[in-house]
Short mmCIF file of C-alpha atoms in Angstrom, two decimals:
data_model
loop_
_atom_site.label_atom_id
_atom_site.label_comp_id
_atom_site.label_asym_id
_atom_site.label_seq_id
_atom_site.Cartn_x
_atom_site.Cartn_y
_atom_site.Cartn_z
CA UNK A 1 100.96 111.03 108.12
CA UNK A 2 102.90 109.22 111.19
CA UNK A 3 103.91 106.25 109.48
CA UNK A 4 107.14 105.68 111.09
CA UNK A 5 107.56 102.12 111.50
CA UNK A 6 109.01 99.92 108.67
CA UNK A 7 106.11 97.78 107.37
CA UNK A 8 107.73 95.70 104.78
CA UNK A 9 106.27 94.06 101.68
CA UNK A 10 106.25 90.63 101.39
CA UNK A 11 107.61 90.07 97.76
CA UNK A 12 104.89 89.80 94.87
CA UNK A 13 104.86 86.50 93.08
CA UNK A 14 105.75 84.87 90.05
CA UNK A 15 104.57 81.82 88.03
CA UNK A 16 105.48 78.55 89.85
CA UNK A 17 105.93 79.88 93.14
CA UNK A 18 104.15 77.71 95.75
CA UNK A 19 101.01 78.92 97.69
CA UNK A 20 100.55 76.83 101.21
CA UNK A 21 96.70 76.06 102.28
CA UNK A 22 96.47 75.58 105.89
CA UNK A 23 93.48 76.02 108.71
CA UNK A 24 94.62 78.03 111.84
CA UNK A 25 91.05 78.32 113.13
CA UNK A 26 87.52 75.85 111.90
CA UNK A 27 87.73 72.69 110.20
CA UNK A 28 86.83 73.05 106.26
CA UNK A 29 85.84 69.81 104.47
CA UNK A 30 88.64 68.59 102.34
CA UNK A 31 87.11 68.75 99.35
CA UNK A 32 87.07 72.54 99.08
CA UNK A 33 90.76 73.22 100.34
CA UNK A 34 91.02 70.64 97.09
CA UNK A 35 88.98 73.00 94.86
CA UNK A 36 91.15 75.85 96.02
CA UNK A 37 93.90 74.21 95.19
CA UNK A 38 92.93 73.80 91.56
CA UNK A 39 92.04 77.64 91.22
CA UNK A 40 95.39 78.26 92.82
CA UNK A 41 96.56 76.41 90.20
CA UNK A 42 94.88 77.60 87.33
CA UNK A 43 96.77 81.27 88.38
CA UNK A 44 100.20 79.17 87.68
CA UNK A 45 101.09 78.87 91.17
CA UNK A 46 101.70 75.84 92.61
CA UNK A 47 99.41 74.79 95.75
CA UNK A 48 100.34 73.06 98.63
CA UNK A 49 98.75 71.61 101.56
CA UNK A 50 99.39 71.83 105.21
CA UNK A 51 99.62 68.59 106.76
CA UNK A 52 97.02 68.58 109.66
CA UNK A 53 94.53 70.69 107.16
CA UNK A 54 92.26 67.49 107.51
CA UNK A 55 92.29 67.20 111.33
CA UNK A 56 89.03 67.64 113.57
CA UNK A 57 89.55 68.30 117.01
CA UNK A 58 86.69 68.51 119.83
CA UNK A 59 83.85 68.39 116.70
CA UNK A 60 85.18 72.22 115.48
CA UNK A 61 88.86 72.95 114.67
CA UNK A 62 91.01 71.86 112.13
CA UNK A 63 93.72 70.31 114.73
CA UNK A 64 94.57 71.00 117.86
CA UNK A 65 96.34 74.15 118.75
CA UNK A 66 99.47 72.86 118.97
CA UNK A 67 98.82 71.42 115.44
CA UNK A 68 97.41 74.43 113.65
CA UNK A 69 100.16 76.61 114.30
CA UNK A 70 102.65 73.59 113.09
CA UNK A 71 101.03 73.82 109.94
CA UNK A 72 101.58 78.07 109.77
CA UNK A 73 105.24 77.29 111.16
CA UNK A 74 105.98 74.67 108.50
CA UNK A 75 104.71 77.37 105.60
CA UNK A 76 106.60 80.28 107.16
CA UNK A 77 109.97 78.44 107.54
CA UNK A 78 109.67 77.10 103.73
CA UNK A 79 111.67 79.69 101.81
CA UNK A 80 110.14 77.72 98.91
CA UNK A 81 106.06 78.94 99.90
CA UNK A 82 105.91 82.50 98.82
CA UNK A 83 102.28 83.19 99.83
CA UNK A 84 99.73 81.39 102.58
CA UNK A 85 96.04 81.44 102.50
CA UNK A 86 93.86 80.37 105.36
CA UNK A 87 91.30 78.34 104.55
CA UNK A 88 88.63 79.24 106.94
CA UNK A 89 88.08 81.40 110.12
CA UNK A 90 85.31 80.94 112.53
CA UNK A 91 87.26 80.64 115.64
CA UNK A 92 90.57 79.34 117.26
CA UNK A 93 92.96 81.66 115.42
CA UNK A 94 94.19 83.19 118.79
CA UNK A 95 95.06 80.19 119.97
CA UNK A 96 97.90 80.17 117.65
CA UNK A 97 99.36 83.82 118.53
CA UNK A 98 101.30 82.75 121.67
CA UNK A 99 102.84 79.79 119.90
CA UNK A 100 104.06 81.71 117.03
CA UNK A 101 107.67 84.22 117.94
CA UNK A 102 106.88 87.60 116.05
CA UNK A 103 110.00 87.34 114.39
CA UNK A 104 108.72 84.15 112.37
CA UNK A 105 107.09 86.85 110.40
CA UNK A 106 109.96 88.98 110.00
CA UNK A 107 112.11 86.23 109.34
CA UNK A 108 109.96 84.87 106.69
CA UNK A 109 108.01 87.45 105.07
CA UNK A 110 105.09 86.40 102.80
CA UNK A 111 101.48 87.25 102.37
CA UNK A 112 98.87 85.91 104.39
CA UNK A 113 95.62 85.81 103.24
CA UNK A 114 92.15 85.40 105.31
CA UNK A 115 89.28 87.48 107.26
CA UNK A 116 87.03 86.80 109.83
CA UNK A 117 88.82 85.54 112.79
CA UNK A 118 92.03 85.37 110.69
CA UNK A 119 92.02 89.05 111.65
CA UNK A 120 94.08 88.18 114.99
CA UNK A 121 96.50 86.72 112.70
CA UNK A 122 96.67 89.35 110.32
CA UNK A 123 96.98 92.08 113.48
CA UNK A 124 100.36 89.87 114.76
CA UNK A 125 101.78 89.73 111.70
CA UNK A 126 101.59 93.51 110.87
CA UNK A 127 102.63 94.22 115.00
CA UNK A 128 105.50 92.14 113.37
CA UNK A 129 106.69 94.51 110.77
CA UNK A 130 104.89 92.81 107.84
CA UNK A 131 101.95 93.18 105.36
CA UNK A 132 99.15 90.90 104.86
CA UNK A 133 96.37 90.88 102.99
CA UNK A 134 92.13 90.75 104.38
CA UNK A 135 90.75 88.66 101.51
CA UNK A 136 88.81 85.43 100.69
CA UNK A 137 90.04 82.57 102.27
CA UNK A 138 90.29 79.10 100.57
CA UNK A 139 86.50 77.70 100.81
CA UNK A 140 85.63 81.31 98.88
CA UNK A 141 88.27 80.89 96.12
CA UNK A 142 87.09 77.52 95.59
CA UNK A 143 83.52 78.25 94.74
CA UNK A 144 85.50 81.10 92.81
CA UNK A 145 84.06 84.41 94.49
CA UNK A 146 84.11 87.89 92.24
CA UNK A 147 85.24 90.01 92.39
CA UNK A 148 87.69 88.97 95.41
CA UNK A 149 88.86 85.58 93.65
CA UNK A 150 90.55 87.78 90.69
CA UNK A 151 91.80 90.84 92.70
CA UNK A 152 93.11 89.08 95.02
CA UNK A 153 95.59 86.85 92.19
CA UNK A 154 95.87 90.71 91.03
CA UNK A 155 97.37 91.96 94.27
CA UNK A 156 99.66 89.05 94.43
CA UNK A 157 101.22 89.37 91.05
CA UNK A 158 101.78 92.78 91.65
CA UNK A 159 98.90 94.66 90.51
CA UNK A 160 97.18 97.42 93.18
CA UNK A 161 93.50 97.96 92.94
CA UNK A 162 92.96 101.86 93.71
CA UNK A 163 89.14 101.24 94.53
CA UNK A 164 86.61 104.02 93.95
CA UNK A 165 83.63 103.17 96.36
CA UNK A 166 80.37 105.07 95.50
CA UNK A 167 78.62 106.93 97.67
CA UNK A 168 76.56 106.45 100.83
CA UNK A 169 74.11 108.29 102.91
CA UNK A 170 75.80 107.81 106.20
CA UNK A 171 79.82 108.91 104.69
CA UNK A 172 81.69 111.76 106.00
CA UNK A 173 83.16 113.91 103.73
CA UNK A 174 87.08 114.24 104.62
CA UNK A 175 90.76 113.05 103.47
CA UNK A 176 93.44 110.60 106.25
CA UNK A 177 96.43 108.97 105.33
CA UNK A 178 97.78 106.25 107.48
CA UNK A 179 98.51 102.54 108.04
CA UNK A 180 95.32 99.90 107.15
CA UNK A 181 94.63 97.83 109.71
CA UNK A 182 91.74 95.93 111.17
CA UNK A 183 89.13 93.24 110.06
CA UNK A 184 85.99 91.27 112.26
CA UNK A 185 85.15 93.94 115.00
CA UNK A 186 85.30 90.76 117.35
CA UNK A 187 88.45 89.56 116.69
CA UNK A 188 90.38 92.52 115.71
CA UNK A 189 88.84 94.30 119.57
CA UNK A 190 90.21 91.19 121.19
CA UNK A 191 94.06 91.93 120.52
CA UNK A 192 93.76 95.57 119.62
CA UNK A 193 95.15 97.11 122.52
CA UNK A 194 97.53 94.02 123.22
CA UNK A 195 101.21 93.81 122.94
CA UNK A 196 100.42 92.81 118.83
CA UNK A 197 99.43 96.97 118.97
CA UNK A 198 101.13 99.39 116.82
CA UNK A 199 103.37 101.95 117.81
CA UNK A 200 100.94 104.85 119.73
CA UNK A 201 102.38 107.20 117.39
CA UNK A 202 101.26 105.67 114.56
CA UNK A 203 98.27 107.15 112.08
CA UNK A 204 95.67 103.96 110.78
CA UNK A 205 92.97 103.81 108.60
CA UNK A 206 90.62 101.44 110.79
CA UNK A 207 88.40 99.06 108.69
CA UNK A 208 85.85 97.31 110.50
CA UNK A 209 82.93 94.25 109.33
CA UNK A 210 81.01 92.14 111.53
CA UNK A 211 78.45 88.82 110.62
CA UNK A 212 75.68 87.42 112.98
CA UNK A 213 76.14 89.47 116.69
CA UNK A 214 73.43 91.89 118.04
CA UNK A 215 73.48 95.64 117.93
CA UNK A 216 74.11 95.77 121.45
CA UNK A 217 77.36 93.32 121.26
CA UNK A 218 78.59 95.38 118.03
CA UNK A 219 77.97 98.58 120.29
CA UNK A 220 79.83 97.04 123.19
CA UNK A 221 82.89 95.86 121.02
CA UNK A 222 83.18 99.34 119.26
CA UNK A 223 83.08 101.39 122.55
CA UNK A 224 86.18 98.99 123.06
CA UNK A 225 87.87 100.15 120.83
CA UNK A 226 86.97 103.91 121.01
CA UNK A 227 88.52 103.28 124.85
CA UNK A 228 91.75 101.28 123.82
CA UNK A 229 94.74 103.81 122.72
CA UNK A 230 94.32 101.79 119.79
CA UNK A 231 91.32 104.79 118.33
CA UNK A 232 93.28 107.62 120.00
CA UNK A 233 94.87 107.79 116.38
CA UNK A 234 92.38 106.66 113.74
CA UNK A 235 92.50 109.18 111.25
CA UNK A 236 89.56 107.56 108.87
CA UNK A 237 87.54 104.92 109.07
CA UNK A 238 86.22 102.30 106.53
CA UNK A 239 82.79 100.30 107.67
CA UNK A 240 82.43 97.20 105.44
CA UNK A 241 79.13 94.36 105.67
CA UNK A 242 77.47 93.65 108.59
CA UNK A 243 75.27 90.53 107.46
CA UNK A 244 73.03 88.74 109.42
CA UNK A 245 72.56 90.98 112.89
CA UNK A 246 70.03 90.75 115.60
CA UNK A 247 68.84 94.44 116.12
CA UNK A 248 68.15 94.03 119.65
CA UNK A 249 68.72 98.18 119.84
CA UNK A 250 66.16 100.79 118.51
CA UNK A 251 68.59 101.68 115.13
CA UNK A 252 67.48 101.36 111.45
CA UNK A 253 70.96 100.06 110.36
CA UNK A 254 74.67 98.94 112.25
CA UNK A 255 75.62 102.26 109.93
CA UNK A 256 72.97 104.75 112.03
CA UNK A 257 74.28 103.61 114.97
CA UNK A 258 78.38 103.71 114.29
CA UNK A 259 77.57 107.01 112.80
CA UNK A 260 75.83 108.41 115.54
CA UNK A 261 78.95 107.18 117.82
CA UNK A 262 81.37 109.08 115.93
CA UNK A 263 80.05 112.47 115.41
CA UNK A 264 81.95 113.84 117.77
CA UNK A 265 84.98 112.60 115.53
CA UNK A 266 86.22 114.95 113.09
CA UNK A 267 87.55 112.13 110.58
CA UNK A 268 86.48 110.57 106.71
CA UNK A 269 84.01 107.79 106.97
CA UNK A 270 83.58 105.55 104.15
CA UNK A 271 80.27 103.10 104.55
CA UNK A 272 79.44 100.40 102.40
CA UNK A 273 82.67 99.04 101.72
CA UNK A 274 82.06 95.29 100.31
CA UNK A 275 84.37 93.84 102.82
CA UNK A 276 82.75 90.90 104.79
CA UNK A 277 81.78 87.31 105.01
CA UNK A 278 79.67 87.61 101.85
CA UNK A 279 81.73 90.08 99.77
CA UNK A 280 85.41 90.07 100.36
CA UNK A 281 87.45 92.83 98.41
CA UNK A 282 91.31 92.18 99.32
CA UNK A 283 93.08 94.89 101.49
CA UNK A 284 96.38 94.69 101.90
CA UNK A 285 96.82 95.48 105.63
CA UNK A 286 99.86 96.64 106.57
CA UNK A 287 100.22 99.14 104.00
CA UNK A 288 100.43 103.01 103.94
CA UNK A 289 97.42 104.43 101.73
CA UNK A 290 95.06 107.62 101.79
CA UNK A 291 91.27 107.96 101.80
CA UNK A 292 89.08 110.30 100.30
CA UNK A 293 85.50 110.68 100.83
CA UNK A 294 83.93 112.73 98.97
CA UNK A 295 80.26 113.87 98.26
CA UNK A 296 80.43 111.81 95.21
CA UNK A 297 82.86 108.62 96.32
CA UNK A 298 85.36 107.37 98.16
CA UNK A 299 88.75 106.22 96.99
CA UNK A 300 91.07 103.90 98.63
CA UNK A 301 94.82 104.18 97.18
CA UNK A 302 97.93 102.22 98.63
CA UNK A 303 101.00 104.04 99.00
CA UNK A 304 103.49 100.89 98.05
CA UNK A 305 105.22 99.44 95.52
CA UNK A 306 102.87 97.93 92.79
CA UNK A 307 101.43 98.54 89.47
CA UNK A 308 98.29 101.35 90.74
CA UNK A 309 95.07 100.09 88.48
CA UNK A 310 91.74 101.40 89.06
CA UNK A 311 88.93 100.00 89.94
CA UNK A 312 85.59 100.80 90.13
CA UNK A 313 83.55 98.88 93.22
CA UNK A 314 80.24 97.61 92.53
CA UNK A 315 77.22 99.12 94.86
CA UNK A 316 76.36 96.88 97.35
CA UNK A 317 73.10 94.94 96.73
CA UNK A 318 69.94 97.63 97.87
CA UNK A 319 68.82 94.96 100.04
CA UNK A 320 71.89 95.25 102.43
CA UNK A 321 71.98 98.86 102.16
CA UNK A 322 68.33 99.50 102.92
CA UNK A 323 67.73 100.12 106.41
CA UNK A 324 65.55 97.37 108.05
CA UNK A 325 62.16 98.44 108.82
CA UNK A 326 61.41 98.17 112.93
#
């Protein structure tokens, strides 16, 4: 496994440390960046809020641009806020990237939680030097989403899921070891092969979900990728929800048709990952870890410093995993 770069690890918390709420990307009514807050609390962290969290701008963001990434600023440069967690994605978060020096991250390391279009965010911030983590974002934790609510106050205190995923039709049977990066195809293909890329010698685990585009976009976005050096070194790949898509394309599933693109790729594939906007398992991304796929499972196990705990992943709900009838 390349893995030469030094990703560090933001450090784990401890009771009382302060947890910042802010909005790089769609306005979230207040009231559930409030509920949050009181679940934050409940872990015995303290919560606080970013100060334009409450903004609209032009009907859709929480602020303007120059606003939103004030807010991340303010939380990174407060040695006091040990962990940040985005309260909603949507769109706007690369806005933010060109405002934001790199070294903000490395001079203030500390986890960063979201998904969705967050996934830009989470890219720069590993590019950086740092680990993050792809998990539920504030308007999930306040209507208290399992199992991601409690693994991801798990992960934070110091406790690593090793996740056993069972088994699905389309996996490919293999092993990879590398760095876990990526998130919303979208997003993530937008800055992939940008100057927020990893080293080319570098080994990943790619991880991929998508919500509400077409076949045909999804297919466009992943032959991206599969051009950008970023997939020249994509030892294994994970393929998490893809809820509500148009299938404008003759396929069965968004599975049948990745699949089918990759066969000429001799790497693990793990499908039916609950990763997504309606089932968000934290991954820390960043971090070195190995995949096995199996004809049986799939495990996912970090490579860090943590307490290892297993953990068993429920089967996605038959309904997603059926193939839709044409």
């Amino acid at each position: 496994m390349n893995i030469e770069r030094n990703i560090s690890q933001p450090p784990y918390l401890k009771a009382g440390d302060k947890v910042a709420l802010v909005s790089p990307a769609y306005w979230v009514p207040q009231e559930a960046i409030l509920q949050a807050a009181e679940t934050i609390l409940s872990w015995g962290l303290q919560p606080v809020l970013g100060p334009h969290t409450n903004n609209l701008n032009v009907n859709a963001y929480a602020g303007t641009a120059d606003e939103r990434a004030e807010d991340l600023i303010w939380a990174l440069e407060d040695d006091s806020i040990k962990a940040i967690l985005c309260s909603r994605g949507g769109y706007g978060t690369i806005h933010l990237l060109n405002r934001i020096p790199l070294e903000y991250y490395q001079q203030h390391p500390k986890w960063i939680i979201g998904h969705g279009d967050i996934s830009v965010l989470l890219y720069a911030v590993v590019s950086a030097g740092v680990m993050c983590m792809h998990g539920p974002m504030a308007f999930q934790i306040a209507g208290r989403q399992e199992p991601a609510t409690s693994l991801t106050r798990s992960i934070l205190f110091g406790t690593l899921p090793q996740y056993k995923i069972p088994n699905n039709p389309y996996n490919k049977i293999g092993h990879a070891e590398g760095i876990l990066v990526g998130g919303n195809l979208c997003s993530y293909s937008s800055v992939a092969s940008t100057k927020y890329q990893l080293p080319e010698d570098q080994d990943i685990i790619l991880f991929i979900e998508e919500v509400e585009e077409s076949l045909h976009d999804i297919d466009r976005l992943f032959y991206m990728l599969t051009l950008q050096q970023d997939f020249s070194r994509v030892k294994g790949i994970i393929l998490g929800t893809f809820n509500s898509i148009r299938y404008d394309l003759q396929y069965g599933s968004v599975e049948q048709m990745l699949i089918a693109h990759l066969r000429n790729y001799d790497i693990p594939i793990c499908c039916g990952f609950p990763i997504g906007s309606n089932s968000c398992i934290p991954l820390v991304v960043g971090a070195p870890c190995s995949l096995d796929v199996t004809p049986d499972h799939a495990t996912l196990t970090y490579q860090m410093e943590g307490t290892a705990v297993p953990y068993e992943v429920n089967a996605l709900n038959p309904k997603l995993m059926k193939e839709k009838q044409l």
